[in-house]
């Protein structure tokens, strides 16, 4: 039996709608909306010394070109605060309008007060309630930072981190917990401390006069299940825009897998408005890798489209040649490198699909499903590579220059489809 008359069509999985308020983060005429029905935004952070204004500006531009829509910089000393306006000025000269987020800990109240040019040059302030001060100083110093945000009309992220929780709040919650008939375990108290700190700080800021749509919350932890539990409850209790990210996610595969797992589950549930993948760069690895991973998470979930997708087979005993692997990487790297220019020149190019397949089993089929695809010969197959364009076989490539010729065909396809240029396939030997 192959079917049933009572079977219902299977609905495509889709993320739940988000319920958060919408915040606006701006620099000049550029406004990045966060929350509500706005796209989930990608954020990153520099790892340069902020005092090095030129080096920091260069890295910010690299992150922005890779797809980061907000870039956070460390503002930890008077020298760093003094450098911020020069960083912004250098970016403006380069034509880069990405909004900057100032990361403040311990002395942010003083830096924002003593360096008004820094306060103006930033588009958003990150405040950690756990280290704005202790005792009577805490409320005063928190208030000074909120005053600066209101004075300069800036957004604020109230970012709680379980590595730097408000110890007075935590002690109070632990004391209250000890008096319960059935006390929570220590982890549950920690969850409550994170959420309470974030929401109470946000409400305090609103009581001071900061608008609710200028506030973004985060409660960062380093465990996948911890992050999921905390953000589910945080989203249930408030409607502020939320920033997602595992803190200290780790290096390489571990960091990528952990971040992808946690963020994907929450985003699928409609939780999260901005994301950051906090990878520890491997030796020699570009800082932009964290932006690539964040973008891939959103693209894989169908929430955003950043770059053309490249479908490639994993290889097996039929594909002893590494040609298809090399070509797939070459094409993927090339498409990413071109996107800063193509986004402007060819609107919509990010939606195309390219296939680079290694043998006859799935190669032609996958290539037909793509906008443009190539099926390379596997072991024992004829040394010919058919190219499919818009579902139809267009030509066959042979010889030692298949990779170069296919890249030219991809170039021509994009120029013709999105820019009205003449196709280049006629120039290739059919």
Coordinates of C-alpha atoms in Angstrom, one line a residue:
X1 CA 0.0 0.0 0.0
X2 CA 1.6 3.3 -1.1
X3 CA -0.9 5.8 0.3
X4 CA -4.1 6.5 2.1
X5 CA -7.2 8.5 1.2
X6 CA -7.2 9.9 4.7
X7 CA -3.6 11.2 4.5
X8 CA -3.2 14.9 5.0
X9 CA -0.5 17.0 3.3
X10 CA 2.5 17.5 5.4
X11 CA 3.0 21.1 6.4
X12 CA 6.5 22.6 6.0
X13 CA 8.1 23.3 9.4
X14 CA 8.4 27.0 10.1
X15 CA 9.6 29.1 13.1
X16 CA 7.0 30.5 15.4
X17 CA 6.4 34.2 15.1
X18 CA 8.3 36.4 17.5
X19 CA 6.4 38.5 20.0
X20 CA 9.0 41.1 21.1
X21 CA 8.9 44.9 20.9
X22 CA 10.8 46.5 18.1
X23 CA 13.9 48.6 18.9
X24 CA 15.8 50.9 16.6
X25 CA 19.6 51.2 16.5
X26 CA 20.8 53.9 14.2
X27 CA 23.8 55.7 12.9
X28 CA 23.1 58.7 10.6
X29 CA 20.5 57.6 8.0
X30 CA 21.1 53.9 8.6
X31 CA 18.6 52.4 11.0
X32 CA 18.8 48.7 12.1
X33 CA 15.5 47.6 13.4
X34 CA 15.6 44.8 16.0
X35 CA 12.6 42.7 17.2
X36 CA 9.0 42.6 16.2
X37 CA 8.7 41.7 12.5
X38 CA 12.2 42.8 11.7
X39 CA 14.7 40.1 10.5
X40 CA 16.8 38.4 13.1
X41 CA 20.0 40.4 13.1
X42 CA 23.6 39.2 13.2
X43 CA 26.0 40.8 15.7
X44 CA 29.7 40.4 16.2
X45 CA 32.5 41.8 18.3
X46 CA 36.0 43.0 17.6
X47 CA 39.1 41.5 19.3
X48 CA 41.4 44.4 18.5
X49 CA 42.7 46.9 21.1
X50 CA 40.1 49.7 20.8
X51 CA 42.9 52.3 21.4
X52 CA 44.2 51.2 17.9
X53 CA 41.6 53.2 16.1
X54 CA 42.8 52.3 12.6
X55 CA 43.2 48.6 13.3
X56 CA 39.8 48.5 15.0
X57 CA 38.0 50.3 12.1
X58 CA 39.5 47.9 9.6
X59 CA 38.3 44.9 11.5
X60 CA 34.8 46.4 12.0
X61 CA 34.6 46.9 8.2
X62 CA 35.6 43.3 7.6
X63 CA 33.0 42.1 10.0
X64 CA 30.3 44.4 8.4
X65 CA 31.2 43.2 4.9
X66 CA 31.0 39.6 6.1
X67 CA 27.3 40.3 7.1
X68 CA 27.5 41.7 10.7
X69 CA 24.7 44.3 11.1
X70 CA 25.9 45.5 14.5
X71 CA 29.5 45.4 15.8
X72 CA 30.4 45.6 19.4
X73 CA 33.7 47.1 20.6
X74 CA 35.4 47.1 24.0
X75 CA 35.3 50.4 25.9
X76 CA 37.2 49.7 29.0
X77 CA 39.6 52.6 29.6
X78 CA 39.7 56.4 29.1
X79 CA 42.1 55.8 26.2
X80 CA 39.6 53.4 24.5
X81 CA 36.7 55.8 25.1
X82 CA 38.7 58.6 23.5
X83 CA 39.4 56.5 20.5
X84 CA 35.8 55.6 19.8
X85 CA 34.9 58.9 17.9
X86 CA 38.0 58.4 15.7
X87 CA 37.0 54.9 14.9
X88 CA 33.5 56.1 13.9
X89 CA 35.1 58.9 11.8
X90 CA 37.4 56.4 10.0
X91 CA 34.4 54.1 9.2
X92 CA 32.4 57.0 7.9
X93 CA 35.3 58.0 5.6
X94 CA 35.3 54.4 4.3
X95 CA 31.6 54.6 3.6
X96 CA 30.8 52.0 6.3
X97 CA 27.7 52.9 8.4
X98 CA 27.4 49.8 10.5
X99 CA 26.2 50.9 14.0
X100 CA 28.7 50.4 16.9
X101 CA 27.9 49.0 20.3
X102 CA 30.0 50.0 23.3
X103 CA 30.8 47.1 25.7
X104 CA 31.0 48.6 29.2
X105 CA 32.0 47.0 32.5
X106 CA 32.8 48.5 35.9
X107 CA 33.5 52.0 34.7
X108 CA 30.9 52.6 32.0
X109 CA 29.1 55.3 34.0
X110 CA 32.3 57.3 34.2
X111 CA 33.4 56.8 30.6
X112 CA 30.0 57.8 29.2
X113 CA 29.9 60.9 31.4
X114 CA 33.5 62.1 30.9
X115 CA 33.7 61.3 27.1
X116 CA 30.5 62.7 25.5
X117 CA 32.0 62.3 22.0
X118 CA 32.3 58.5 22.7
X119 CA 28.7 58.4 24.0
X120 CA 27.5 60.1 20.8
X121 CA 29.6 58.0 18.4
X122 CA 28.1 54.7 19.7
X123 CA 24.7 53.6 18.6
X124 CA 24.0 51.3 21.6
X125 CA 25.4 50.7 25.0
X126 CA 25.9 47.2 26.6
X127 CA 25.4 47.3 30.4
X128 CA 26.1 44.4 32.7
X129 CA 24.0 44.7 35.8
X130 CA 26.4 42.4 37.7
X131 CA 29.3 44.8 37.6
X132 CA 27.9 48.4 37.4
X133 CA 28.7 48.7 41.1
X134 CA 27.9 47.4 44.6
X135 CA 25.5 48.6 47.3
X136 CA 24.4 52.2 47.0
X137 CA 26.8 52.8 44.1
X138 CA 25.0 50.2 41.9
X139 CA 21.8 52.1 41.4
X140 CA 23.6 55.5 41.0
X141 CA 26.1 54.2 38.5
X142 CA 23.4 52.2 36.6
X143 CA 21.4 55.4 36.5
X144 CA 24.3 57.4 35.0
X145 CA 24.5 55.0 32.1
X146 CA 20.8 55.1 31.5
X147 CA 20.9 59.0 31.7
X148 CA 23.5 58.9 28.9
X149 CA 21.3 56.7 26.8
X150 CA 18.4 59.1 27.2
X151 CA 20.5 62.2 26.6
X152 CA 21.9 60.9 23.4
X153 CA 18.9 58.8 22.3
X154 CA 20.7 55.5 22.3
X155 CA 19.5 51.9 22.6
X156 CA 20.8 49.8 25.5
X157 CA 21.4 46.1 25.9
X158 CA 21.1 45.0 29.5
X159 CA 23.3 41.9 29.3
X160 CA 23.4 39.6 32.2
X161 CA 26.1 36.9 32.3
X162 CA 26.2 34.0 34.7
X163 CA 29.9 34.5 35.1
X164 CA 29.3 38.0 36.6
X165 CA 26.0 37.9 38.3
X166 CA 24.8 40.5 40.8
X167 CA 26.0 38.7 43.9
X168 CA 23.6 40.6 46.3
X169 CA 20.7 39.5 44.2
X170 CA 21.9 35.9 44.0
X171 CA 22.5 35.8 47.8
X172 CA 18.9 37.1 48.4
X173 CA 17.4 34.5 46.1
X174 CA 19.4 31.8 47.7
X175 CA 18.3 32.9 51.2
X176 CA 14.6 33.0 50.0
X177 CA 15.0 29.6 48.5
X178 CA 16.3 28.0 51.7
X179 CA 13.0 29.0 53.3
X180 CA 10.9 27.1 50.7
X181 CA 9.1 24.0 51.8
X182 CA 10.7 22.3 48.7
X183 CA 13.8 24.3 47.8
X184 CA 14.9 24.5 44.2
X185 CA 18.2 23.1 43.2
X186 CA 21.2 25.5 42.8
X187 CA 20.9 25.6 39.0
X188 CA 17.2 26.7 39.2
X189 CA 18.2 29.5 41.5
X190 CA 20.9 30.6 39.1
X191 CA 18.3 30.7 36.3
X192 CA 16.0 32.8 38.4
X193 CA 18.8 35.2 39.3
X194 CA 19.7 35.7 35.6
X195 CA 16.1 36.4 34.6
X196 CA 15.3 38.6 37.6
X197 CA 18.4 40.7 37.1
X198 CA 17.6 41.3 33.5
X199 CA 13.9 42.1 33.9
X200 CA 14.3 44.2 37.0
X201 CA 17.1 46.2 35.5
X202 CA 15.0 46.9 32.4
X203 CA 12.0 48.0 34.4
X204 CA 14.3 50.3 36.5
X205 CA 15.6 51.8 33.3
X206 CA 12.0 52.4 32.1
X207 CA 11.1 54.0 35.5
X208 CA 14.0 56.4 34.9
X209 CA 12.5 57.4 31.5
X210 CA 14.2 55.1 29.0
X211 CA 11.6 53.9 26.5
X212 CA 10.9 50.1 26.4
X213 CA 11.6 50.0 22.7
X214 CA 15.2 51.2 23.4
X215 CA 15.9 48.1 25.5
X216 CA 17.3 44.7 24.5
X217 CA 17.9 42.0 27.0
X218 CA 20.3 39.0 27.1
X219 CA 21.0 36.3 29.7
X220 CA 24.1 34.6 28.5
X221 CA 25.4 31.2 29.8
X222 CA 27.8 28.7 28.3
X223 CA 25.7 25.5 28.4
X224 CA 23.2 24.6 25.6
X225 CA 20.4 23.3 27.8
X226 CA 20.9 26.1 30.3
X227 CA 20.6 28.7 27.6
X228 CA 17.4 27.1 26.2
X229 CA 15.8 26.9 29.7
X230 CA 16.7 30.5 30.6
X231 CA 15.5 32.1 27.3
X232 CA 12.2 30.2 27.2
X233 CA 11.4 31.6 30.6
X234 CA 12.7 35.1 29.8
X235 CA 10.6 35.2 26.7
X236 CA 7.5 34.1 28.7
X237 CA 7.9 36.8 31.2
X238 CA 8.7 39.9 29.1
X239 CA 8.3 41.3 25.6
X240 CA 11.6 43.1 25.3
X241 CA 13.7 42.3 22.2
X242 CA 16.2 39.5 23.1
X243 CA 19.8 39.0 22.1
X244 CA 20.9 35.3 21.9
X245 CA 24.3 33.8 22.2
X246 CA 26.3 31.2 24.2
X247 CA 28.9 33.0 26.1
X248 CA 32.4 31.4 25.7
X249 CA 31.0 29.0 23.1
X250 CA 34.5 27.6 22.5
X251 CA 36.8 26.9 19.6
X252 CA 36.3 25.2 16.3
X253 CA 33.7 22.4 15.9
X254 CA 32.7 22.5 19.6
X255 CA 31.8 26.2 19.5
X256 CA 30.0 25.9 16.1
X257 CA 28.0 22.9 17.1
X258 CA 27.0 24.2 20.6
X259 CA 26.0 27.6 19.3
X260 CA 24.1 26.2 16.3
X261 CA 22.2 23.7 18.5
X262 CA 21.1 26.2 21.2
X263 CA 20.3 29.1 18.9
X264 CA 18.4 27.0 16.3
X265 CA 16.1 25.5 18.9
X266 CA 15.2 28.9 20.4
X267 CA 14.9 30.7 17.0
X268 CA 12.6 27.9 15.8
X269 CA 10.4 28.7 18.8
X270 CA 10.2 32.3 17.9
X271 CA 12.7 33.4 20.6
X272 CA 15.5 35.8 19.7
X273 CA 16.0 39.0 17.8
X274 CA 19.7 39.4 17.5
X275 CA 22.4 36.6 17.6
X276 CA 26.1 36.3 18.1
X277 CA 28.2 33.2 17.8
X278 CA 31.0 33.8 20.3
X279 CA 33.7 31.6 18.8
X280 CA 37.3 31.5 20.0
X281 CA 39.2 32.0 16.8
X282 CA 41.6 29.2 15.9
X283 CA 45.2 30.2 15.1
X284 CA 45.2 32.1 11.9
X285 CA 41.4 32.1 11.6
X286 CA 39.7 35.3 10.6
X287 CA 37.4 37.0 13.1
X288 CA 34.7 37.0 10.4
X289 CA 34.2 33.3 11.0
X290 CA 31.7 34.0 13.8
X291 CA 29.7 36.1 11.3
X292 CA 29.7 33.4 8.7
X293 CA 28.4 30.8 11.2
X294 CA 25.7 33.1 12.5
X295 CA 24.6 33.9 9.0
X296 CA 24.6 30.2 8.1
X297 CA 22.4 29.4 11.1
X298 CA 19.7 31.9 10.0
X299 CA 20.0 30.8 6.4
X300 CA 19.7 27.1 7.2
X301 CA 16.5 27.8 9.3
X302 CA 15.1 29.8 6.4
X303 CA 14.9 33.0 8.4
X304 CA 17.4 35.0 6.3
X305 CA 19.2 34.7 3.0
X306 CA 22.8 36.2 3.0
X307 CA 24.7 34.4 0.2
X308 CA 24.0 32.0 -2.6
X309 CA 23.8 28.4 -1.3
X310 CA 26.2 25.8 -2.7
X311 CA 25.0 22.2 -2.6
X312 CA 27.8 19.7 -2.7
X313 CA 27.9 16.0 -2.1
X314 CA 30.1 14.6 0.7
X315 CA 31.9 12.2 -1.5
X316 CA 32.1 8.4 -1.4
X317 CA 33.9 5.5 -3.2
X318 CA 32.5 6.7 -6.5
X319 CA 34.3 10.0 -6.2
X320 CA 38.0 9.2 -5.6
X321 CA 38.9 12.5 -7.3
X322 CA 39.0 15.6 -5.1
X323 CA 38.0 17.8 -8.0
X324 CA 34.5 18.4 -6.9
X325 CA 35.6 19.2 -3.4
X326 CA 38.1 21.8 -4.6
X327 CA 35.5 23.3 -7.0
X328 CA 32.8 23.4 -4.4
X329 CA 35.2 25.3 -2.0
X330 CA 36.4 27.6 -4.8
X331 CA 32.9 28.5 -5.8
X332 CA 31.7 29.0 -2.2
X333 CA 34.7 31.2 -1.4
X334 CA 34.2 33.1 -4.6
X335 CA 30.5 33.8 -4.0
X336 CA 31.2 35.0 -0.5
X337 CA 34.0 37.3 -1.6
X338 CA 31.8 38.9 -4.3
X339 CA 28.8 39.5 -2.1
X340 CA 29.7 43.0 -0.8
X341 CA 29.7 44.2 -4.4
X342 CA 26.9 42.0 -5.7
X343 CA 24.5 43.0 -3.0
X344 CA 24.5 46.5 -4.5
X345 CA 24.9 45.5 -8.2
X346 CA 22.7 42.5 -8.3
X347 CA 19.8 42.7 -5.8
X348 CA 18.4 39.3 -5.1
X349 CA 21.5 37.4 -6.1
X350 CA 21.8 35.9 -2.6
X351 CA 18.8 33.7 -3.3
X352 CA 20.3 31.6 -6.1
X353 CA 21.3 28.0 -5.6
X354 CA 24.5 26.4 -7.0
X355 CA 25.2 22.7 -7.1
X356 CA 28.6 21.1 -7.4
X357 CA 28.2 17.3 -7.5
X358 CA 30.7 14.5 -7.7
X359 CA 29.2 11.7 -9.8
X360 CA 26.2 10.5 -11.9
X361 CA 24.1 9.1 -9.0
X362 CA 22.7 12.3 -7.6
X363 CA 24.7 14.8 -9.7
X364 CA 22.3 15.5 -12.6
X365 CA 19.2 15.5 -10.3
X366 CA 20.7 17.9 -7.8
X367 CA 22.0 20.1 -10.6
X368 CA 18.6 20.3 -12.1
X369 CA 17.1 21.4 -8.8
X370 CA 19.6 24.2 -8.5
X371 CA 19.6 27.4 -10.5
X372 CA 22.9 26.4 -11.9
X373 CA 24.8 23.2 -11.3
X374 CA 27.6 20.9 -12.5
X375 CA 27.9 17.2 -12.3
X376 CA 31.5 16.1 -12.3
X377 CA 32.5 12.6 -13.5
X378 CA 33.0 10.0 -10.8
X379 CA 35.4 7.0 -10.8
X380 CA 35.1 5.2 -14.1
X381 CA 32.7 7.7 -15.7
X382 CA 33.3 9.4 -19.0
X383 CA 35.5 12.6 -18.5
X384 CA 32.6 15.0 -19.1
X385 CA 30.8 17.4 -16.8
X386 CA 27.3 18.4 -17.8
X387 CA 26.2 21.9 -16.7
X388 CA 22.5 22.6 -15.9
X389 CA 21.0 26.0 -16.0
X390 CA 17.5 26.7 -14.7
X391 CA 16.7 23.0 -14.8
X392 CA 17.9 22.3 -18.3
X393 CA 21.2 20.8 -19.6
X394 CA 23.0 23.8 -21.2
X395 CA 26.4 22.4 -22.1
X396 CA 29.1 19.9 -21.2
X397 CA 32.6 20.8 -20.1
X398 CA 35.7 18.7 -20.7
X399 CA 39.4 19.1 -20.3
X400 CA 41.7 20.6 -17.6
X401 CA 39.9 23.9 -17.2
X402 CA 36.5 22.8 -16.0
X403 CA 36.8 24.8 -12.7
X404 CA 37.7 28.0 -14.4
X405 CA 35.1 27.6 -17.1
X406 CA 32.3 26.8 -14.6
X407 CA 33.1 29.9 -12.5
X408 CA 32.9 32.0 -15.7
X409 CA 29.5 30.4 -16.4
X410 CA 28.3 31.2 -12.9
X411 CA 29.5 34.8 -13.3
X412 CA 27.7 35.1 -16.6
X413 CA 24.5 33.6 -15.2
X414 CA 24.4 36.1 -12.4
X415 CA 25.1 39.0 -14.7
X416 CA 22.5 37.9 -17.1
X417 CA 19.8 37.1 -14.6
X418 CA 20.3 40.0 -12.2
X419 CA 22.0 42.6 -14.4
X420 CA 20.8 42.1 -17.9
X421 CA 24.2 41.1 -19.3
X422 CA 24.6 38.7 -22.2
X423 CA 25.2 35.1 -21.2
X424 CA 28.8 33.8 -21.4
X425 CA 28.0 30.1 -22.1
X426 CA 28.2 30.7 -25.8
X427 CA 31.8 31.5 -25.4
X428 CA 32.5 28.1 -23.8
X429 CA 33.1 25.1 -26.0
X430 CA 30.0 23.0 -26.0

